[in-house]
Coordinates of C-alpha atoms and ligand atoms in Angstrom, one line a residue:
M2 CA 0.0 0.0 0.0
K3 CA 1.3 3.4 -0.9
T4 CA 1.0 6.0 1.8
Q5 CA 0.3 9.6 0.8
I6 CA 0.9 12.7 2.8
L7 CA -1.5 15.5 1.6
P8 CA -2.3 19.0 2.8
I9 CA -5.9 19.4 4.1
D10 CA -8.1 20.6 1.2
E11 CA -11.3 19.5 -0.6
H12 CA -9.4 16.8 -2.5
S13 CA -7.7 15.2 0.5
L14 CA -10.8 15.4 2.6
G15 CA -12.8 13.7 -0.1
L16 CA -10.2 10.9 -0.2
A17 CA -10.2 10.7 3.6
K18 CA -14.0 10.3 3.7
D19 CA -13.9 7.5 1.1
I20 CA -11.2 5.7 3.1
I21 CA -13.1 6.0 6.4
I22 CA -16.4 4.9 4.8
K23 CA -14.9 1.8 3.3
G24 CA -13.4 0.9 6.7
G25 CA -9.8 2.1 6.3
L26 CA -7.6 4.3 8.5
V27 CA -6.5 7.9 8.1
G28 CA -3.7 9.8 9.9
F29 CA -4.9 13.2 11.0
P30 CA -3.5 16.2 13.0
T31 CA -4.8 17.4 16.3
E32 CA -3.5 20.0 18.7
T33 CA -2.0 17.3 20.9
V34 CA -0.5 14.5 18.7
Y35 CA -1.4 13.0 15.3
G36 CA -4.3 10.5 15.5
L37 CA -5.0 7.3 13.5
G38 CA -8.7 7.5 12.8
A39 CA -11.3 4.9 11.9
N40 CA -15.1 4.9 11.8
A41 CA -16.1 4.1 15.4
L42 CA -19.3 2.4 14.1
N43 CA -17.4 -0.1 12.0
D44 CA -16.0 -3.0 14.1
G45 CA -13.6 -4.2 11.3
A46 CA -12.2 -0.7 11.0
V47 CA -11.7 -0.4 14.7
K48 CA -10.0 -3.8 14.9
L49 CA -7.7 -2.6 12.1
I50 CA -6.4 0.2 14.3
Y51 CA -5.3 -2.3 16.9
A52 CA -3.7 -4.6 14.3
T53 CA -1.9 -1.7 12.5
K54 CA -0.4 -0.2 15.7
G55 CA 0.2 -3.5 17.5
R56 CA -1.9 -2.1 20.3
P57 CA -2.9 -4.3 23.2
S58 CA -6.5 -5.3 22.8
D59 CA -7.5 -4.1 26.3
N60 CA -6.4 -0.5 25.8
P61 CA -9.5 1.4 24.9
L62 CA -9.7 4.2 22.2
I63 CA -10.9 7.7 22.4
V64 CA -13.8 8.8 20.0
H65 CA -13.2 12.1 18.3
V66 CA -16.1 14.3 17.1
H67 CA -16.6 17.7 15.6
R68 CA -17.7 20.7 17.7
D69 CA -21.4 20.5 16.7
Y70 CA -21.8 16.8 17.1
D71 CA -24.7 15.8 19.3
L72 CA -23.0 13.8 22.1
S73 CA -26.3 12.4 23.4
Q74 CA -26.1 10.0 20.4
L75 CA -23.1 8.3 22.0
V76 CA -23.2 8.8 25.8
T77 CA -25.7 9.3 28.7
D78 CA -25.7 10.7 32.2
I79 CA -23.6 13.8 31.4
P80 CA -23.2 15.6 34.8
D81 CA -23.7 19.3 35.3
Y82 CA -19.9 19.8 36.0
A83 CA -19.1 18.2 32.7
V84 CA -21.3 20.7 30.9
L85 CA -19.4 23.6 32.6
L86 CA -16.0 21.9 31.7
A87 CA -17.0 21.4 28.1
K88 CA -17.9 25.1 27.9
A89 CA -14.6 26.1 29.4
F90 CA -12.2 23.8 27.6
L91 CA -13.8 22.4 24.4
P92 CA -12.8 22.2 21.7
G93 CA -9.4 21.4 23.2
P94 CA -7.0 18.9 24.7
L95 CA -9.5 17.4 27.2
T96 CA -11.0 13.9 26.8
M97 CA -14.1 13.2 28.9
V98 CA -15.2 9.7 29.9
Y99 CA -19.0 9.1 30.2
R100 CA -21.4 6.2 30.4
S101 CA -21.7 4.8 26.9
R102 CA -25.0 4.4 25.1
G103 CA -23.6 1.4 23.3
A104 CA -23.9 3.1 19.9
V105 CA -20.2 2.7 18.9
C106 CA -18.9 -0.9 18.5
P107 CA -17.7 -2.5 21.8
T108 CA -14.1 -2.9 20.5
V109 CA -13.7 0.9 20.9
S110 CA -14.0 0.7 24.7
C111 CA -12.7 -2.9 25.0
G112 CA -16.0 -3.9 26.4
L113 CA -16.1 -1.2 29.2
D114 CA -19.5 0.4 29.7
T115 CA -18.0 3.9 29.4
L116 CA -16.8 5.9 26.3
A117 CA -14.0 8.5 26.1
I118 CA -14.9 11.5 23.9
R119 CA -12.7 14.2 22.6
V120 CA -13.4 17.4 20.6
P121 CA -10.1 18.5 19.2
S122 CA -9.5 22.2 18.6
H123 CA -7.0 21.8 15.7
E124 CA -8.7 23.4 12.6
G125 CA -7.6 20.5 10.3
A126 CA -9.0 18.0 12.8
Q127 CA -12.3 19.9 12.9
R128 CA -12.5 20.0 9.1
F129 CA -11.8 16.3 8.8
L130 CA -14.4 15.3 11.5
K131 CA -17.0 17.6 10.0
Y132 CA -16.4 16.3 6.5
V133 CA -16.8 12.6 7.5
N134 CA -19.5 13.5 10.1
L135 CA -18.9 10.2 11.9
P136 CA -17.6 9.4 15.3
I137 CA -13.9 8.7 14.7
A138 CA -12.0 6.3 17.0
A139 CA -8.4 7.3 17.2
P140 CA -5.3 6.5 19.2
S141 CA -2.0 8.2 18.5
A142 CA -0.8 7.4 15.0
N143 CA 2.4 5.6 16.0
I144 CA 3.5 2.0 16.4
S145 CA 2.4 0.9 19.9
K146 CA 5.0 1.8 22.6
H147 CA 7.0 4.1 20.2
V148 CA 7.0 7.9 20.8
S149 CA 3.8 9.6 19.7
P150 CA 3.9 11.5 16.4
V151 CA 3.7 15.3 16.3
T152 CA 4.3 15.8 12.6
A153 CA 2.9 14.1 9.5
Q154 CA 6.4 12.8 8.8
H155 CA 6.5 11.1 12.2
V156 CA 3.3 9.3 11.2
F157 CA 4.9 8.3 7.9
D158 CA 8.0 7.1 9.6
D159 CA 6.0 4.6 11.7
L160 CA 3.1 3.7 9.3
D161 CA 4.5 3.9 5.8
G162 CA 2.9 1.2 3.7
K163 CA 0.3 0.4 6.4
I164 CA -2.2 3.3 5.8
E165 CA -3.3 5.0 2.6
L166 CA -3.5 8.6 3.8
I167 CA -2.0 11.1 6.2
L168 CA -3.6 14.5 6.4
D169 CA -0.8 17.1 7.0
G170 CA -1.8 19.8 9.4
G171 CA 1.7 20.9 10.4
K172 CA 3.4 20.4 13.8
C173 CA 1.1 19.8 16.7
S174 CA 1.1 22.8 19.0
G175 CA 0.3 21.0 22.3
G176 CA 2.7 18.0 22.0
I177 CA 1.5 15.6 24.7
E178 CA -1.7 13.5 24.6
S179 CA -5.0 14.9 26.0
T180 CA -5.9 15.0 29.6
V181 CA -8.3 12.1 30.3
L182 CA -11.0 13.0 32.8
D183 CA -13.5 10.5 34.2
C184 CA -16.9 12.2 34.3
T185 CA -18.9 9.2 35.5
G186 CA -18.7 10.0 39.3
P187 CA -19.9 12.9 41.5
V188 CA -16.5 14.6 41.1
P189 CA -14.4 14.7 38.0
C190 CA -11.2 12.6 38.2
V191 CA -8.0 12.9 36.1
L192 CA -7.1 9.5 34.7
R193 CA -4.2 10.9 32.6
S194 CA -2.5 14.3 33.0
G195 CA -2.2 16.7 30.1
L196 CA -2.4 20.3 29.1
V197 CA -5.7 20.8 30.9
T198 CA -4.4 20.5 34.4
R199 CA -6.2 19.2 37.6
D200 CA -6.2 22.8 39.0
M201 CA -7.8 24.1 35.8
V202 CA -10.5 21.5 36.1
A203 CA -11.0 22.2 39.8
Q204 CA -11.4 25.9 39.2
V205 CA -14.4 25.3 36.9
A206 CA -15.9 22.2 38.5
G207 CA -15.3 23.1 42.1
E208 CA -13.2 20.1 42.8
C209 CA -11.2 17.4 40.9
D210 CA -9.7 14.1 42.0
E211 CA -6.7 12.5 40.5
Y212 CA -6.4 8.7 39.9
H213 CA -3.3 6.8 41.0
M214 CA -2.9 3.2 40.1
V215 CA -2.9 0.8 43.1
E216 CA -1.0 -2.4 42.8
G217 CA -3.4 -5.4 42.6
E218 CA -6.5 -3.3 41.8
R219 CA -8.3 -3.2 38.5
V220 CA -6.9 -0.2 36.5
R221 CA -9.5 2.5 35.8
S222 CA -7.7 3.6 32.6
P223 CA -6.2 0.5 31.0
G224 CA -3.7 2.5 29.0
M225 CA -1.9 3.6 32.1
K226 CA -0.4 0.2 32.8
Y227 CA 1.6 0.1 29.5
K228 CA 5.1 1.4 28.9
H229 CA 4.8 4.1 26.2
Y230 CA 6.6 6.6 24.3
S231 CA 10.0 4.9 24.1
P232 CA 12.6 6.2 21.7
R233 CA 14.7 3.5 19.9
C234 CA 17.9 4.4 21.5
R235 CA 19.2 4.1 25.1
T236 CA 18.0 6.6 27.6
A237 CA 18.7 7.9 31.1
L238 CA 16.7 10.3 33.2
F239 CA 18.1 12.6 35.9
A240 CA 16.2 14.9 38.4
F241 CA 16.8 18.6 38.2
D242 CA 18.9 18.4 41.3
D243 CA 21.1 15.8 39.8
R244 CA 21.8 17.8 36.6
F245 CA 25.5 17.9 37.3
K246 CA 25.6 14.1 37.6
A247 CA 23.9 14.0 34.2
L248 CA 26.7 16.2 32.8
E249 CA 29.4 13.9 34.3
E250 CA 27.6 10.9 32.7
Y251 CA 27.5 12.8 29.4
K252 CA 31.3 13.5 29.6
W253 CA 32.1 9.9 30.5
L254 CA 30.1 8.5 27.6
T255 CA 31.4 11.1 25.1
A256 CA 35.0 10.3 26.1
R257 CA 34.3 6.6 25.3
G258 CA 33.2 7.7 21.8
E259 CA 29.4 7.4 22.3
R260 CA 27.0 9.8 20.7
A261 CA 25.4 11.2 23.8
Y262 CA 22.9 14.1 23.9
I263 CA 21.4 15.9 26.9
M264 CA 17.7 16.6 26.5
C265 CA 16.7 19.5 28.8
D266 CA 15.0 22.9 29.0
D267 CA 16.8 26.2 28.7
E268 CA 17.3 26.6 32.5
V269 CA 19.2 23.3 32.7
A270 CA 21.0 23.9 29.4
R271 CA 22.7 27.0 31.0
D272 CA 24.5 24.6 33.4
M273 CA 25.5 22.1 30.7
G274 CA 28.5 24.0 29.3
D275 CA 29.2 23.0 25.7
A276 CA 27.4 19.6 25.9
K277 CA 25.3 18.6 22.9
I278 CA 21.7 19.5 23.7
L279 CA 18.3 18.4 22.5
S280 CA 16.5 21.6 23.5
L281 CA 13.1 21.4 25.1
G282 CA 12.8 25.2 25.2
G283 CA 11.9 27.8 27.8
D284 CA 8.6 27.3 29.5
E285 CA 6.3 24.4 30.4
N286 CA 4.2 24.7 27.2
A287 CA 7.3 24.7 25.0
V288 CA 8.6 21.6 26.9
A289 CA 5.3 19.8 26.2
A290 CA 5.3 20.9 22.6
N291 CA 8.9 19.8 21.9
L292 CA 9.2 16.6 24.0
Y293 CA 8.2 14.0 21.4
D294 CA 9.9 15.8 18.5
R295 CA 13.2 15.8 20.5
L296 CA 12.8 12.2 21.5
R297 CA 12.4 11.2 17.8
E298 CA 15.3 13.5 16.8
G299 CA 17.4 11.9 19.5
E300 CA 16.7 8.3 18.4
R301 CA 18.0 9.3 14.9
I302 CA 21.2 11.0 16.0
A303 CA 22.1 9.6 19.4
D304 CA 23.3 6.4 21.0
I305 CA 21.9 7.6 24.3
I306 CA 19.6 10.5 25.3
I307 CA 20.3 11.8 28.8
A308 CA 17.2 13.5 29.9
V309 CA 17.2 16.0 32.7
A310 CA 13.9 17.0 34.3
P311 CA 12.9 20.6 34.5
K312 CA 12.9 22.3 38.0
K313 CA 9.2 23.1 37.8
Q314 CA 7.1 19.9 38.5
D315 CA 3.5 21.2 38.8
G316 CA 0.8 22.2 36.3
V317 CA 1.5 21.0 32.8
M318 CA 4.8 19.5 34.0
V319 CA 2.8 16.7 35.8
G320 CA 1.8 15.4 32.4
V321 CA 5.2 16.0 30.9
M322 CA 7.0 14.1 33.7
N323 CA 4.5 11.2 33.3
R324 CA 5.6 10.9 29.6
L325 CA 9.3 11.6 30.3
T326 CA 9.4 8.9 33.0
K327 CA 7.7 6.4 30.7
A328 CA 10.1 7.3 27.8
C329 CA 13.4 7.5 29.7
G330 CA 12.8 6.2 33.2
Ligands
AMP29 P1 -4.2 6.9 23.4 O1 -5.2 6.8 22.4 O2 -3.0 6.0 23.2 O3 -3.9 8.3 23.7 O4 -4.8 6.3 24.8 C1 -6.1 6.6 25.2 C2 -6.2 6.7 26.6 O5 -7.5 6.9 27.0 C3 -5.7 5.4 27.4 O6 -4.9 5.8 28.5 C4 -7.0 4.8 27.8 O7 -6.8 4.0 28.9 C5 -7.9 6.0 28.0 N1 -9.3 5.6 27.8 C6 -9.9 5.4 26.6 N2 -11.2 5.0 26.8 C7 -11.4 5.0 28.1 C8 -12.5 4.7 29.0 N3 -13.7 4.3 28.5 N4 -12.3 4.7 30.3 C9 -11.1 5.1 30.8 N5 -10.0 5.4 30.1 C10 -10.2 5.3 28.8
MG30 MG1 -0.9 6.5 22.2

């Protein structure tokens, strides 16, 4: 199969719609990472997502819809706080989990009685979702466990020959996957951290819990138990306070002829002398936006990525550290 990367216009949207309707897969941009989309009403198409990615069959998918989609077709029991949150943050990088109506095929949620819904803000994503006017099940458009894609080229690098079409909407501005919020209880609960932080949710909803996996208990968000985001080179991760140890490690490896790079933000980089840097940028939003791109660059040019955590650890950094630990920990 030949894989095309096309800019988003009438021609490519028409092609995308044809592919989706016949049960195929389309790579498309969102403001977080690129998605691998299929018709959520077509069981064969949804199964193809799992097969194409090599995704474990118990890791449920998020359903993407356009901003004017009537959610009551898909889910029930939408609590008042969720209506407020949707007003405040949607379209945007927030996925909300509700009781499912059972309209989409059960493979989407791996048999759970809930359904995760996302309304992306990326203009290209909105155009694609409007054009097909179907609920689109989509995980990130990478091979399972590899680093998520934030450019059309990243999708191509992982899925060339496996899908027909990648809609190119430029580099994703957000850079880490959406916040996943359980909206089935009396209080919203963060299942996966992202750019919409727990504090931001609490400010609108009054309160917000955060889920932590407990050993031996059934996982509320099955995706959490999997290792993710790994670059295909060696990695090491140092805390901010250990940044000079990271520099020593870098010097030791470099002296032995290894191609080592330090991946860090601007504040850490100032202490790293003339070490080779994979720069994550200045503030927390830049770090989130650059993380996957630098990991993918690192695996191309380095034998080992030595990551140093930023000093700031709250807000958006909660989500960044979650990914960084999974990638390099
Ligand atoms: P990905 O598509 O790789 O970004 O992963 C989707 C994430 O959403 C995973 O962490 C899933 O566990 C989570 N998720 C999807 N559907 C549900 C659901 N119905 N209940 C709880 N978590 C979900
Ligand atoms: Mg993923």
